[in-house]
Short mmCIF file of C-alpha atoms in Angstrom, two decimals:
data_model
loop_
_atom_site.label_atom_id
_atom_site.label_comp_id
_atom_site.label_asym_id
_atom_site.label_seq_id
_atom_site.Cartn_x
_atom_site.Cartn_y
_atom_site.Cartn_z
CA MET A 1 192.42 114.67 92.93
CA SER A 2 189.53 112.24 94.18
CA GLU A 3 186.82 110.79 92.63
CA THR A 4 184.59 113.66 95.52
CA ASP A 5 186.95 116.16 93.98
CA ASN A 6 185.80 115.10 90.53
CA LYS A 7 182.56 115.26 90.72
CA ILE A 8 181.68 118.25 92.17
CA THR A 9 184.03 120.05 89.91
CA SER A 10 182.37 119.22 87.16
CA TYR A 11 178.84 120.04 88.56
CA PHE A 12 180.30 123.38 88.31
CA ASP A 13 181.87 123.43 85.20
CA THR A 14 179.42 121.99 83.41
CA ARG A 15 175.82 123.23 85.08
CA THR A 16 172.88 124.93 83.31
CA THR A 17 169.93 127.18 83.88
CA VAL A 18 166.82 125.39 84.02
CA ARG A 19 163.75 126.90 82.93
CA ARG A 20 161.22 124.44 82.57
CA TYR A 21 159.94 121.66 85.36
CA SER A 22 158.84 118.38 85.57
CA ASP A 23 155.16 117.90 87.43
CA LYS A 24 157.01 116.03 90.09
CA PRO A 25 156.30 118.31 93.55
CA VAL A 26 159.36 119.48 95.49
CA THR A 27 159.23 118.96 99.45
CA PRO A 28 158.54 122.11 101.69
CA GLU A 29 161.15 120.16 103.68
CA LEU A 30 163.31 119.61 101.12
CA ILE A 31 163.19 124.12 100.49
CA ASN A 32 163.71 124.67 104.09
CA SER A 33 166.82 122.18 103.97
CA LEU A 34 168.72 123.90 101.43
CA LEU A 35 167.74 127.12 102.90
CA ALA A 36 169.26 126.59 106.26
CA SER A 37 172.09 125.09 104.41
CA ALA A 38 172.41 127.82 102.60
CA ALA A 39 172.64 130.22 105.43
CA HIS A 40 175.74 128.98 106.57
CA ALA A 41 176.88 130.98 103.99
CA PRO A 42 178.85 134.48 105.07
CA THR A 43 176.62 137.32 106.29
CA THR A 44 178.25 140.76 106.93
CA GLY A 45 178.50 141.02 110.42
CA ASN A 46 177.02 137.71 110.98
CA MET A 47 173.39 140.12 110.92
CA GLN A 48 171.72 137.68 107.88
CA LEU A 49 170.27 140.81 106.37
CA TYR A 50 167.62 139.00 104.05
CA SER A 51 164.28 137.07 103.88
CA VAL A 52 163.41 134.31 101.65
CA ILE A 53 159.37 134.69 100.53
CA VAL A 54 158.53 130.91 99.05
CA THR A 55 155.31 130.89 96.70
CA THR A 56 154.01 127.72 95.82
CA SER A 57 150.13 128.41 95.45
CA PRO A 58 148.59 129.30 92.10
CA GLU A 59 147.46 132.42 93.56
CA GLY A 60 150.46 133.50 94.86
CA LYS A 61 152.21 132.47 91.37
CA ALA A 62 149.27 134.20 89.23
CA ALA A 63 149.60 137.32 91.82
CA LEU A 64 153.68 137.37 91.21
CA SER A 65 153.20 136.65 87.27
CA PRO A 66 152.66 140.16 85.66
CA ALA A 67 156.14 141.60 87.65
CA HIS A 68 157.55 138.88 86.12
CA PHE A 69 156.42 139.69 82.61
CA ASN A 70 154.58 136.43 82.73
CA GLN A 71 157.67 134.48 81.79
CA PRO A 72 156.68 130.83 81.83
CA GLN A 73 158.32 129.64 84.36
CA VAL A 74 156.70 131.79 87.39
CA LYS A 75 153.31 130.20 87.28
CA ASN A 76 154.91 126.39 86.03
CA ALA A 77 157.36 126.08 88.34
CA PRO A 78 156.49 123.77 91.96
CA VAL A 79 158.37 126.72 94.18
CA VAL A 80 159.09 130.67 93.29
CA LEU A 81 161.58 132.04 95.83
CA THR A 82 161.91 135.66 96.27
CA PHE A 83 164.78 136.93 98.09
CA CYS A 84 164.49 139.85 99.80
CA ALA A 85 167.49 142.58 100.91
CA ASP A 86 166.04 142.70 104.79
CA PHE A 87 166.52 145.35 107.61
CA HIS A 88 163.46 145.09 109.16
CA ARG A 89 163.88 142.10 110.85
CA PHE A 90 167.12 143.42 112.45
CA CYS A 91 165.50 146.70 113.57
CA ARG A 92 163.27 144.53 115.32
CA TRP A 93 165.58 143.19 117.43
CA CYS A 94 167.32 145.93 117.78
CA GLU A 95 164.28 148.26 118.54
CA GLU A 96 163.31 145.58 121.18
CA ARG A 97 166.99 145.82 122.60
CA ASP A 98 166.84 149.54 123.47
CA ALA A 99 169.40 150.27 120.57
CA ARG A 100 168.68 153.23 118.34
CA ALA A 101 169.10 151.38 114.26
CA GLY A 102 171.05 153.56 111.77
CA TYR A 103 170.46 151.54 109.06
CA ASP A 104 168.17 153.22 106.84
CA ASN A 105 170.08 154.52 104.36
CA PHE A 106 172.28 153.34 101.22
CA GLN A 107 175.03 151.27 102.45
CA SER A 108 172.67 149.45 104.30
CA PHE A 109 170.62 148.79 101.93
CA VAL A 110 173.79 147.88 100.07
CA THR A 111 175.27 145.62 102.62
CA ALA A 112 171.14 143.75 102.58
CA MET A 113 171.38 143.58 99.20
CA ILE A 114 175.25 141.64 99.27
CA ASP A 115 174.14 139.24 101.30
CA THR A 116 170.56 138.70 100.09
CA VAL A 117 172.59 137.58 97.20
CA ILE A 118 175.10 135.65 98.52
CA LEU A 119 172.37 133.51 100.36
CA ALA A 120 170.80 133.32 96.76
CA GLN A 121 173.58 132.14 94.74
CA GLN A 122 174.06 129.09 97.77
CA PHE A 123 170.93 128.20 97.63
CA VAL A 124 171.40 127.58 94.20
CA THR A 125 174.24 126.03 94.24
CA LEU A 126 172.84 123.49 96.77
CA ALA A 127 169.70 123.21 94.75
CA GLU A 128 171.21 122.41 91.60
CA LEU A 129 174.22 119.05 93.77
CA SER A 130 170.38 117.74 94.79
CA GLY A 131 169.37 117.69 90.82
CA LEU A 132 166.95 120.44 91.18
CA GLY A 133 166.40 123.03 88.07
CA THR A 134 167.15 126.78 88.76
CA CYS A 135 166.85 130.15 86.71
CA TYR A 136 167.03 133.94 88.57
CA LEU A 137 164.90 136.23 87.33
CA GLY A 138 166.04 139.97 86.76
CA THR A 139 162.85 140.90 86.69
CA THR A 140 162.56 141.88 90.50
CA THR A 141 164.18 144.54 90.10
CA TYR A 142 162.76 145.74 87.83
CA ASN A 143 158.94 145.25 89.32
CA ALA A 144 159.97 145.40 92.83
CA PRO A 145 156.37 147.73 93.63
CA GLN A 146 154.40 145.05 92.63
CA ILE A 147 156.50 142.29 93.88
CA ALA A 148 156.81 143.94 97.12
CA GLU A 149 152.75 144.49 97.03
CA ALA A 150 152.13 140.56 96.27
CA LEU A 151 153.68 139.32 99.01
CA SER A 152 153.61 141.88 101.32
CA LEU A 153 156.64 143.72 102.25
CA PRO A 154 157.24 145.74 105.24
CA GLU A 155 159.39 148.86 105.43
CA MET A 156 162.92 147.95 104.89
CA VAL A 157 162.59 144.93 102.64
CA ILE A 158 163.23 144.88 99.24
CA PRO A 159 163.37 142.31 96.11
CA VAL A 160 166.60 141.73 94.88
CA THR A 161 166.30 138.68 93.13
CA THR A 162 163.97 135.20 92.94
CA VAL A 163 164.83 131.92 91.55
CA THR A 164 162.33 129.24 90.45
CA VAL A 165 163.09 125.80 91.64
CA GLY A 166 161.83 122.25 90.20
CA TRP A 167 162.38 119.30 89.40
CA PRO A 168 163.97 119.82 85.54
CA GLU A 169 162.17 118.79 82.63
CA GLU A 170 165.04 119.29 80.39
CA LYS A 171 168.46 119.58 80.71
CA GLY A 172 169.32 123.06 80.39
CA GLU A 173 171.59 124.62 77.32
CA ASP A 174 174.90 125.58 77.88
CA CYS A 175 175.08 129.44 76.95
CA GLY A 176 178.95 130.18 76.68
CA ARG A 177 180.97 132.14 78.64
CA ILE A 178 183.81 134.19 77.98
CA PRO A 179 187.25 132.90 78.87
CA ALA A 180 188.71 133.64 82.32
CA ASN A 181 191.12 135.90 80.96
CA ALA A 182 188.70 138.85 79.96
CA PHE A 183 187.22 139.55 82.90
CA ILE A 184 190.40 138.84 85.19
CA HIS A 185 192.85 141.77 86.09
CA GLN A 186 196.62 141.29 87.75
CA GLU A 187 197.19 144.10 90.12
CA THR A 188 195.35 146.84 87.98
CA TYR A 189 192.47 146.67 85.76
CA SER A 190 193.87 146.27 81.66
CA ASP A 191 191.81 147.93 80.13
CA TYR A 192 190.11 146.64 77.01
CA ASP A 193 191.26 147.87 72.68
CA ALA A 194 189.63 146.62 69.98
CA GLN A 195 191.85 143.69 68.89
CA ARG A 196 191.03 142.65 72.75
CA ILE A 197 187.14 143.01 72.58
CA ASN A 198 187.24 141.20 69.30
CA ASP A 199 189.52 138.31 70.89
CA ILE A 200 186.60 137.79 73.52
CA TYR A 201 183.49 138.01 71.76
CA ALA A 202 184.36 136.30 68.65
CA GLU A 203 183.71 132.73 70.07
CA LYS A 204 180.06 134.28 71.35
CA GLU A 205 179.71 136.11 68.32
CA ALA A 206 179.60 133.00 66.62
CA ARG A 207 177.92 130.66 68.08
CA ALA A 208 174.78 129.04 66.00
CA ASP A 209 172.12 130.80 68.88
CA SER A 210 174.12 134.57 68.41
CA MET A 211 173.65 134.20 64.43
CA LYS A 212 169.88 133.42 65.05
CA PHE A 213 169.29 136.15 67.64
CA VAL A 214 170.60 138.12 64.93
CA ALA A 215 168.28 137.35 62.51
CA GLU A 216 165.57 136.91 63.85
CA ASN A 217 165.63 140.52 65.21
CA ASN A 218 167.09 141.90 62.18
CA LYS A 219 170.36 143.29 63.32
CA GLN A 220 173.44 143.52 62.20
CA THR A 221 175.44 142.90 65.33
CA LEU A 222 174.93 140.55 68.54
CA ALA A 223 175.81 143.88 70.37
CA GLN A 224 173.00 145.72 68.55
CA VAL A 225 170.44 142.67 70.12
CA PHE A 226 170.89 143.94 73.69
CA THR A 227 171.18 147.05 73.33
CA ASP A 228 168.17 147.31 70.43
CA VAL A 229 165.72 144.87 72.25
CA ARG A 230 167.11 143.16 75.29
CA TYR A 231 168.49 145.87 78.01
CA THR A 232 167.77 149.06 76.21
CA ARG A 233 168.00 152.89 76.99
CA GLU A 234 164.27 152.92 77.79
CA ALA A 235 163.41 150.19 79.67
CA ASN A 236 166.32 150.70 81.98
CA THR A 237 165.75 154.40 82.73
CA TYR A 238 162.33 153.61 83.85
CA PHE A 239 163.39 150.90 86.07
CA SER A 240 166.13 153.12 87.77
CA GLN A 241 163.93 155.50 88.59
CA VAL A 242 160.76 152.90 89.89
CA TYR A 243 163.59 150.82 91.60
CA ARG A 244 165.40 153.79 93.10
CA ASP A 245 161.94 155.82 94.55
CA PHE A 246 160.97 152.70 95.81
CA ILE A 247 163.86 151.65 97.85
CA ASN A 248 163.67 155.50 99.25
CA ARG A 249 160.15 155.07 99.94
CA HIS A 250 160.31 151.80 100.93
CA GLY A 251 162.80 152.88 104.13
CA PHE A 252 166.02 153.57 102.29
CA PRO A 253 166.55 156.74 101.56
CA PHE A 254 169.56 157.95 99.35
CA PRO A 255 171.41 160.50 100.25
CA PRO A 256 170.96 163.97 98.79
CA VAL A 257 173.10 164.99 95.84
CA GLU A 258 175.63 167.43 96.77
CA GLU A 259 176.52 169.79 93.77
CA MET B 1 172.39 109.61 100.28
CA SER B 2 175.83 108.70 98.85
CA GLU B 3 179.58 109.61 100.43
CA THR B 4 179.68 112.15 97.76
CA ASP B 5 176.45 113.60 98.81
CA ASN B 6 177.10 113.94 102.97
CA LYS B 7 180.66 115.13 102.13
CA ILE B 8 179.34 118.03 99.98
CA THR B 9 176.21 118.84 102.63
CA SER B 10 178.97 118.92 105.43
CA TYR B 11 180.93 121.13 104.10
CA PHE B 12 177.96 123.94 103.30
CA ASP B 13 176.87 123.09 106.92
CA THR B 14 179.97 123.53 108.72
CA ARG B 15 181.95 126.17 106.49
CA THR B 16 183.82 129.28 108.56
CA THR B 17 185.42 132.50 107.39
CA VAL B 18 189.01 132.01 107.57
CA ARG B 19 191.04 135.08 108.34
CA ARG B 20 194.29 134.36 109.30
CA TYR B 21 196.90 132.14 106.40
CA SER B 22 199.72 129.85 106.28
CA ASP B 23 202.77 130.77 104.54
CA LYS B 24 202.26 128.35 101.78
CA PRO B 25 202.09 129.73 98.50
CA VAL B 26 199.02 130.16 95.96
CA THR B 27 199.41 129.48 92.59
CA PRO B 28 197.91 132.21 90.35
CA GLU B 29 196.93 128.51 87.78
CA LEU B 30 194.53 127.35 91.00
CA ILE B 31 192.97 130.95 91.19
CA ASN B 32 192.34 131.35 87.46
CA SER B 33 191.14 127.96 87.38
CA LEU B 34 188.67 128.74 90.59
CA LEU B 35 187.56 131.95 88.77
CA ALA B 36 186.49 130.35 85.38
CA SER B 37 184.92 127.48 86.69
CA ALA B 38 183.00 129.72 89.16
CA ALA B 39 182.01 131.99 85.69
CA HIS B 40 180.06 129.16 84.72
CA ALA B 41 177.76 130.60 87.59
CA PRO B 42 174.69 132.74 86.09
CA THR B 43 174.82 135.79 85.12
CA THR B 44 172.06 138.32 83.95
CA GLY B 45 171.31 137.54 79.73
CA ASN B 46 175.05 135.76 79.75
CA MET B 47 176.28 139.19 80.12
CA GLN B 48 178.79 138.86 82.61
CA LEU B 49 178.62 142.08 84.30
CA TYR B 50 182.09 142.14 86.33
CA SER B 51 185.93 141.80 86.52
CA VAL B 52 187.92 140.26 89.19
CA ILE B 53 191.14 142.60 90.21
CA VAL B 54 194.18 140.05 91.48
CA THR B 55 196.67 141.35 93.95
CA THR B 56 199.06 139.24 95.11
CA SER B 57 202.16 141.85 95.62
CA PRO B 58 203.82 143.86 98.60
CA GLU B 59 202.97 147.02 97.00
CA GLY B 60 199.58 145.98 95.11
CA LYS B 61 198.11 145.05 99.58
CA ALA B 62 200.01 147.92 100.75
CA ALA B 63 198.07 150.04 98.21
CA LEU B 64 194.60 148.48 99.12
CA SER B 65 195.09 147.85 103.00
CA PRO B 66 194.78 151.38 104.23
CA ALA B 67 191.08 150.98 101.98
CA HIS B 68 190.38 147.92 104.29
CA PHE B 69 191.27 150.01 107.57
CA ASN B 70 194.53 148.45 108.12
CA GLN B 71 192.79 144.39 108.64
CA PRO B 72 195.27 142.43 108.69
CA GLN B 73 194.24 140.17 106.44
CA VAL B 74 194.71 142.52 103.25
CA LYS B 75 198.38 142.16 103.71
CA ASN B 76 198.70 138.75 105.37
CA ALA B 77 196.92 137.09 102.99
CA PRO B 78 198.81 135.99 99.91
CA VAL B 79 195.72 136.83 97.60
CA VAL B 80 193.32 139.58 97.44
CA LEU B 81 190.63 139.69 95.63
CA THR B 82 188.50 142.57 94.03
CA PHE B 83 185.09 141.96 92.80
CA CYS B 84 184.19 144.82 91.01
CA ALA B 85 180.75 145.23 89.12
CA ASP B 86 181.53 146.31 85.24
CA PHE B 87 179.66 146.95 82.81
CA HIS B 88 182.70 149.11 80.98
CA ARG B 89 183.93 145.61 79.23
CA PHE B 90 180.20 145.76 77.77
CA CYS B 91 180.17 148.53 77.07
CA ARG B 92 183.33 148.52 75.46
CA TRP B 93 182.18 145.45 73.10
CA CYS B 94 179.03 147.75 72.27
CA GLU B 95 181.01 150.48 70.53
CA GLU B 96 183.24 148.32 68.42
CA ARG B 97 179.72 147.15 67.26
CA ASP B 98 177.50 150.36 65.85
CA ALA B 99 175.62 149.54 69.44
CA ARG B 100 174.62 152.01 71.60
CA ALA B 101 174.29 150.84 75.07
CA GLY B 102 172.46 151.84 77.64
CA TYR B 103 173.63 151.23 80.84
CA ASP B 104 174.36 154.54 82.66
CA ASN B 105 171.91 154.08 85.55
CA PHE B 106 170.85 152.73 88.64
CA GLN B 107 169.54 149.84 87.22
CA SER B 108 172.39 149.03 85.23
CA PHE B 109 173.99 149.11 87.80
CA VAL B 110 172.63 147.22 90.79
CA THR B 111 172.03 144.18 87.88
CA ALA B 112 175.83 144.40 87.16
CA MET B 113 176.11 144.06 91.61
CA ILE B 114 174.07 140.98 91.72
CA ASP B 115 176.31 139.89 88.32
CA THR B 116 179.48 140.88 90.84
CA VAL B 117 178.25 139.01 94.25
CA ILE B 118 177.17 135.53 92.34
CA LEU B 119 180.66 135.18 90.82
CA ALA B 120 182.31 136.06 94.62
CA GLN B 121 180.35 133.17 96.25
CA GLN B 122 180.47 130.77 93.08
CA PHE B 123 184.06 131.31 94.01
CA VAL B 124 184.48 131.45 97.19
CA THR B 125 182.61 127.62 97.69
CA LEU B 126 184.47 126.73 95.22
CA ALA B 127 187.79 127.84 96.79
CA GLU B 128 186.67 126.82 100.47
CA LEU B 129 185.47 123.12 98.30
CA SER B 130 189.53 123.15 97.58
CA GLY B 131 190.21 123.90 101.10
CA LEU B 132 191.90 127.43 101.09
CA GLY B 133 190.58 129.71 103.55
CA THR B 134 188.25 132.62 102.49
CA CYS B 135 187.33 136.53 104.50
CA TYR B 136 185.12 138.91 102.70
CA LEU B 137 185.63 142.50 103.15
CA GLY B 138 182.01 144.91 104.02
CA THR B 139 184.47 147.43 103.97
CA THR B 140 185.17 147.63 99.94
CA THR B 141 181.66 149.36 100.27
CA TYR B 142 182.90 152.36 102.00
CA ASN B 143 186.44 152.98 100.26
CA ALA B 144 185.51 152.33 96.82
CA PRO B 145 186.81 155.60 95.83
CA GLN B 146 190.07 154.56 97.34
CA ILE B 147 190.25 151.07 96.34
CA ALA B 148 189.40 152.23 92.49
CA GLU B 149 192.12 154.83 92.46
CA ALA B 150 195.22 151.82 93.97
CA LEU B 151 193.62 148.93 91.30
CA SER B 152 193.65 151.52 88.23
CA LEU B 153 189.43 151.30 87.60
CA PRO B 154 187.68 152.94 84.27
CA GLU B 155 184.75 154.31 84.31
CA MET B 156 181.79 152.26 84.99
CA VAL B 157 183.53 149.62 86.65
CA ILE B 158 182.69 149.90 90.68
CA PRO B 159 184.47 148.11 93.58
CA VAL B 160 181.18 145.59 95.18
CA THR B 161 183.52 143.30 97.69
CA THR B 162 186.64 142.16 98.46
CA VAL B 163 188.32 138.45 99.34
CA THR B 164 191.64 136.95 100.89
CA VAL B 165 192.50 133.91 100.35
CA GLY B 166 194.96 131.66 101.39
CA TRP B 167 195.63 128.13 103.09
CA PRO B 168 194.02 128.25 106.01
CA GLU B 169 196.12 128.74 109.08
CA GLU B 170 193.15 128.94 111.75
CA LYS B 171 189.62 126.60 112.21
CA GLY B 172 187.84 129.81 111.49
CA GLU B 173 185.14 129.90 114.20
CA ASP B 174 181.02 129.09 113.93
CA CYS B 175 179.44 132.26 114.84
CA GLY B 176 175.97 130.36 114.72
CA ARG B 177 173.37 131.41 112.63
CA ILE B 178 169.55 132.10 113.44
CA PRO B 179 167.04 129.67 113.24
CA ALA B 180 166.32 129.69 108.84
CA ASN B 181 162.40 129.81 110.09
CA ALA B 182 163.45 132.67 110.79
CA PHE B 183 164.15 135.18 107.57
CA ILE B 184 161.57 131.91 105.71
CA HIS B 185 157.75 132.98 104.83
CA GLN B 186 155.52 130.99 103.41
CA GLU B 187 153.35 132.81 100.58
CA THR B 188 153.57 136.41 102.24
CA TYR B 189 155.75 138.00 105.01
CA SER B 190 154.76 137.67 108.37
CA ASP B 191 155.84 140.33 110.77
CA TYR B 192 157.90 139.90 114.02
CA ASP B 193 156.57 140.57 117.55
CA ALA B 194 158.23 140.67 120.53
CA GLN B 195 157.90 137.54 121.42
CA ARG B 196 159.25 136.25 118.03
CA ILE B 197 162.23 138.13 118.14
CA ASN B 198 163.48 137.08 121.65
CA ASP B 199 162.88 133.50 120.21
CA ILE B 200 165.03 134.10 117.19
CA TYR B 201 167.66 135.80 119.08
CA ALA B 202 168.01 134.13 121.77
CA GLU B 203 170.35 131.41 121.53
CA LYS B 204 172.28 134.29 119.82
CA GLU B 205 172.35 136.18 122.42
CA ALA B 206 173.19 133.56 125.24
CA ARG B 207 176.66 132.79 123.18
CA ALA B 208 179.74 133.30 125.37
CA ASP B 209 181.72 135.33 122.38
CA SER B 210 177.84 137.28 122.37
CA MET B 211 178.18 138.43 125.92
CA LYS B 212 182.37 138.76 125.77
CA PHE B 213 181.25 141.78 123.23
CA VAL B 214 178.76 143.12 125.03
CA ALA B 215 181.11 143.45 128.70
CA GLU B 216 184.06 144.76 126.37
CA ASN B 217 182.26 147.82 124.76
CA ASN B 218 180.14 148.54 127.99
CA LYS B 219 176.83 148.60 126.63
CA GLN B 220 173.79 146.74 127.84
CA THR B 221 172.79 144.44 124.67
CA LEU B 222 174.48 142.90 121.72
CA ALA B 223 172.05 144.87 119.53
CA GLN B 224 173.82 147.78 120.84
CA VAL B 225 177.04 146.70 120.08
CA PHE B 226 175.81 147.12 116.41
CA THR B 227 174.05 150.22 116.91
CA ASP B 228 176.59 151.97 118.62
CA VAL B 229 180.24 150.36 117.95
CA ARG B 230 179.98 148.07 115.27
CA TYR B 231 177.73 149.69 112.62
CA THR B 232 177.16 153.29 113.72
CA ARG B 233 174.54 155.97 112.33
CA GLU B 234 177.30 158.36 111.79
CA ALA B 235 179.32 156.05 109.53
CA ASN B 236 176.30 154.71 107.24
CA THR B 237 175.59 158.24 106.61
CA TYR B 238 178.89 159.23 105.55
CA PHE B 239 179.74 156.15 104.10
CA SER B 240 176.44 156.05 101.55
CA GLN B 241 176.71 159.42 100.87
CA VAL B 242 180.72 158.32 99.59
CA TYR B 243 179.36 155.61 97.62
CA ARG B 244 176.43 157.35 96.21
CA ASP B 245 178.76 160.00 95.58
CA PHE B 246 181.53 157.44 93.80
CA ILE B 247 179.05 155.66 91.79
CA ASN B 248 177.37 158.32 90.41
CA ARG B 249 180.75 160.57 89.21
CA HIS B 250 181.87 157.25 88.06
CA GLY B 251 179.59 155.85 84.92
CA PHE B 252 176.25 155.40 86.63
CA PRO B 253 174.43 158.31 88.21
CA PHE B 254 171.42 157.88 89.47
CA PRO B 255 168.02 159.14 88.33
CA PRO B 256 166.73 162.52 89.63
CA VAL B 257 164.78 162.68 92.70
CA GLU B 258 161.20 163.37 92.31
CA GLU B 259 159.15 165.29 94.14
#
């Protein structure tokens, strides 16, 4: 294996999310060039069903911030990128070319969403390989209506994920992963018994930061921190309705429920 | 910029999808190692809401093939990977740890789907950097029920995308991309008028392969090949219902429609 290969492999195995950025500016040329390279990633039928909204102005960040529950990296990052599933541009093309688009449905939304996440991840890899730090914001699917309003998104353009970008002010914490054989299945899905669950999550549960989470939140187990504090049934149920209704009203009605 | 940087940049800008593979085997160790590295990609709350089913047996590929409309690369690829959104393992952990999971909803499905596509794309990048050829199969969201049956997927495990993998027998065709400024928007979404649509799609429409598509299908415009042949309203409507019903029945009921 060559030195180049080693450098690349080492990046992929040691990358971490970075939430704090230095004051050093990130040039528009760099962002454009990274996004242009990222767009060579695979896309369904070469349709490129995405748009990226680049926010660098203080006003723009301030408008987005509440939708992301005022997580500090939105206002503090030099660049905030909102990755949107976009069938609007493609349908405009169809309209101009006497073609009758049939993309106002769930399947097309899912296709555009997959295209969008592929682009986002390819951008993140390219940005990190260039020395930038990045952080995904999962809040994008919670408060999509506010984000769409702040960014003037037309119908068929749905916010899917957001990435904050800047030169790292910190290294970022390695938060560990479950063993790969826990999510890899040979030929068919091999279900999990209690012993295998114990084995898979043992290392994660034994981490100092995990134990701190449990103690700080007055919980008995790490899993309870997820279910009772971080990703609760109440929040999930509420934001399921919000996101589903938004997608449906914003160009992608879902099919009627069949009884 | 160093030689390493140039090599990396050049890969990202020139990669192509590969559908034909040589007979050279792909070792299980290589697949496992690439998936393990890919899992260092970002994941929501470090929950890793995915599973990957590895199919290498002729019987396994034969079982999957019809679900992918018998595209030849399913039977011909040494390895077929089905990337699934998976909240089942996480919920099993919650169950074992006295935590009440609230993930049987649309928002959680979307979260797991994003995690899954990030993993898939990171795997594709790592595989291609190792010299392997890959091809995504969008048919996964069409025939998810058959795929779930072939792979024995339990509730809360939803097929999202499939990647065929092997050593390239061909270079793969560079199918071009629209200009990056066509999908990048500064601060707010800048809508498309007829002139901008013409500018964006001019190069794509002028390609020899595009003109061949139009002629072969007896259409007037390239857009009509998409709307009338490749991605029709009829197919999208039908498969919207199939995928939505499957996701709903298989652990993620969507919220009721509010009138």
